[in-house]
Amino acid sequence: MTDVQTDVTPSDEEALHSPADEAETTEESAPASGSDLDREGDIAADYIEELLDIADIDGDIDIDTRNGRAYISVNAEAGTNLHLLSKPDTVTALQELTRLAVQNQTGEFSRLILDIAGSRDARQAELATLVDRAIARIEEGAAEAALPSMSSYERKVVHDIVSERGYVSNSRGEGRDRHTVITAA
C-alpha cells in the first residue's frame, strides 16, 4: 500500500521540461494557480498510487509544487521492487501517461514532473558528467562541443549546468535529433 503526502513549497529552481513540452521556453501556457496545481498533484498521485497497487510495487508518494508545476516523487525503502520503474525511459513514459490522466480529468495540459526512486537526480549527475567532458574538449581547443540528442527536459538540465559552469549552450536540430551545443562564453 502507498502513502500519499502533500507538501506545497515554492522553490527558486527553474522549471525543468520533459519530452512532451513542445518548446523549451516558448509557447507554454501560463503557470497554473496553486489550487489548480494541488488538484493536478492529487489526480496524479491517485493515478500513480493505483498503478503501484495494480503492479504490486511498494512506494510512498510525495506531492510538491515548484515554479508552476506539480512534482510527484515516488520513493521506497532500499530493497523494494520500486527500482523496476526507475529507468529513465520508464519514468518518461509513466510521466506522459500520468500527464494524460491529469489532462483527461482537468481538460488542461499538464506539465507535471514525475520522479521515481531518485531517477531525476541520477540522470542529472550523468548529464553533469557529459557537460564536464564537453567543456574539457573546449578547454583543449575545440570551438564547440555537441552533446547527443536528448529530451527537452534533459536539454533544460544541461543548459542550467552549462550556465553554472560559465559557458554558453544552445539547442540545435529538430525533433528526435535536437541536441545541445556548448561554446565558450
Tab-separated table of C-alpha atoms in Angstrom, residues 15-117:
chain	number	residue	atom	x	y	z
A	15	ALA	CA	11.258	24.734	-14.272
A	16	LEU	CA	12.504	21.611	-15.991
A	17	HIS	CA	10.911	20.412	-19.207
A	18	SER	CA	10.000	16.951	-20.386
A	19	PRO	CA	9.707	15.445	-23.849
A	20	ALA	CA	6.031	16.374	-24.103
A	21	ASP	CA	6.826	20.072	-23.925
A	22	GLU	CA	6.696	21.379	-27.471
A	23	ALA	CA	9.143	24.213	-26.849
A	24	GLU	CA	11.824	24.714	-24.258
A	25	THR	CA	10.975	28.271	-23.320
A	26	THR	CA	8.268	29.469	-25.687
A	27	GLU	CA	4.674	28.675	-26.479
A	28	GLU	CA	3.974	27.419	-22.966
A	29	SER	CA	0.748	28.254	-21.205
A	30	ALA	CA	0.731	30.451	-18.134
A	31	PRO	CA	1.606	28.679	-14.881
A	32	ALA	CA	-1.326	27.083	-13.134
A	33	SER	CA	-2.635	28.564	-9.891
A	34	GLY	CA	-1.811	26.953	-6.556
A	35	SER	CA	-5.219	25.303	-6.190
A	36	ASP	CA	-5.027	24.007	-9.791
A	37	LEU	CA	-1.592	22.550	-9.075
A	38	ASP	CA	-2.853	20.972	-5.866
A	39	ARG	CA	-5.678	19.321	-7.806
A	40	GLU	CA	-3.275	18.250	-10.547
A	41	GLY	CA	-0.931	16.750	-7.944
A	42	ASP	CA	-3.788	14.917	-6.220
A	43	ILE	CA	-5.047	13.453	-9.521
A	44	ALA	CA	-1.523	12.401	-10.485
A	45	ALA	CA	-0.859	10.854	-7.069
A	46	ASP	CA	-4.111	8.887	-7.243
A	47	TYR	CA	-3.197	7.638	-10.708
A	48	ILE	CA	0.323	6.594	-9.651
A	49	GLU	CA	-0.995	5.005	-6.448
A	50	GLU	CA	-3.451	2.892	-8.439
A	51	LEU	CA	-0.696	1.888	-10.860
A	52	LEU	CA	1.586	0.851	-7.994
A	53	ASP	CA	-1.217	-1.152	-6.391
A	54	ILE	CA	-2.009	-2.974	-9.657
A	55	ALA	CA	1.677	-3.773	-10.192
A	56	ASP	CA	2.113	-4.730	-6.502
A	57	ILE	CA	5.000	-2.288	-6.133
A	58	ASP	CA	5.676	-0.528	-2.828
A	59	GLY	CA	6.202	3.215	-2.821
A	60	ASP	CA	5.495	6.409	-0.916
A	61	ILE	CA	4.200	9.337	-2.960
A	62	ASP	CA	5.107	12.954	-2.194
A	63	ILE	CA	3.440	15.898	-3.921
A	64	ASP	CA	5.193	19.232	-4.237
A	65	THR	CA	4.680	22.336	-6.365
A	66	ARG	CA	7.529	24.386	-7.788
A	67	ASN	CA	7.648	27.023	-10.486
A	68	GLY	CA	4.139	26.442	-11.718
A	69	ARG	CA	4.456	22.650	-11.864
A	70	ALA	CA	3.321	19.739	-9.789
A	71	TYR	CA	6.190	17.431	-8.817
A	72	ILE	CA	5.330	13.850	-7.940
A	73	SER	CA	8.048	11.797	-6.249
A	74	VAL	CA	7.750	8.083	-5.594
A	75	ASN	CA	10.235	6.584	-3.153
A	76	ALA	CA	10.580	3.405	-1.140
A	77	GLU	CA	12.918	1.725	1.300
A	78	ALA	CA	16.027	0.064	-0.126
A	79	GLY	CA	15.447	-3.460	-1.321
A	80	THR	CA	11.896	-2.911	-2.560
A	81	ASN	CA	10.766	-3.515	-6.107
A	82	LEU	CA	10.309	0.193	-6.966
A	83	HIS	CA	13.604	0.095	-8.867
A	84	LEU	CA	11.687	-1.768	-11.603
A	85	LEU	CA	10.112	1.557	-12.607
A	86	SER	CA	13.123	3.843	-12.165
A	87	LYS	CA	14.789	3.508	-15.583
A	88	PRO	CA	14.786	6.875	-17.413
A	89	ASP	CA	12.680	5.689	-20.353
A	90	THR	CA	10.171	4.088	-17.992
A	91	VAL	CA	9.924	7.242	-15.874
A	92	THR	CA	9.400	9.341	-19.021
A	93	ALA	CA	6.667	7.016	-20.267
A	94	LEU	CA	4.928	6.952	-16.873
A	95	GLN	CA	5.180	10.739	-16.671
A	96	GLU	CA	3.429	11.060	-20.028
A	97	LEU	CA	0.709	8.597	-19.003
A	98	THR	CA	0.222	10.494	-15.745
A	99	ARG	CA	0.004	13.797	-17.617
A	100	LEU	CA	-2.658	12.297	-19.868
A	101	ALA	CA	-4.613	11.062	-16.850
A	102	VAL	CA	-4.499	14.564	-15.352
A	103	GLN	CA	-5.474	16.161	-18.664
A	104	ASN	CA	-8.375	13.719	-19.006
A	105	GLN	CA	-9.794	14.891	-15.661
A	106	THR	CA	-8.950	18.597	-15.838
A	107	GLY	CA	-9.201	19.304	-19.547
A	108	GLU	CA	-5.888	21.184	-19.285
A	109	PHE	CA	-2.384	20.235	-20.465
A	110	SER	CA	-0.276	19.083	-17.525
A	111	ARG	CA	3.395	19.980	-17.094
A	112	LEU	CA	3.921	17.803	-14.028
A	113	ILE	CA	7.260	16.176	-13.364
A	114	LEU	CA	7.457	12.580	-12.131
A	115	ASP	CA	10.461	11.216	-10.276
A	116	ILE	CA	10.730	7.575	-9.304
A	117	ALA	CA	13.362	6.407	-6.815
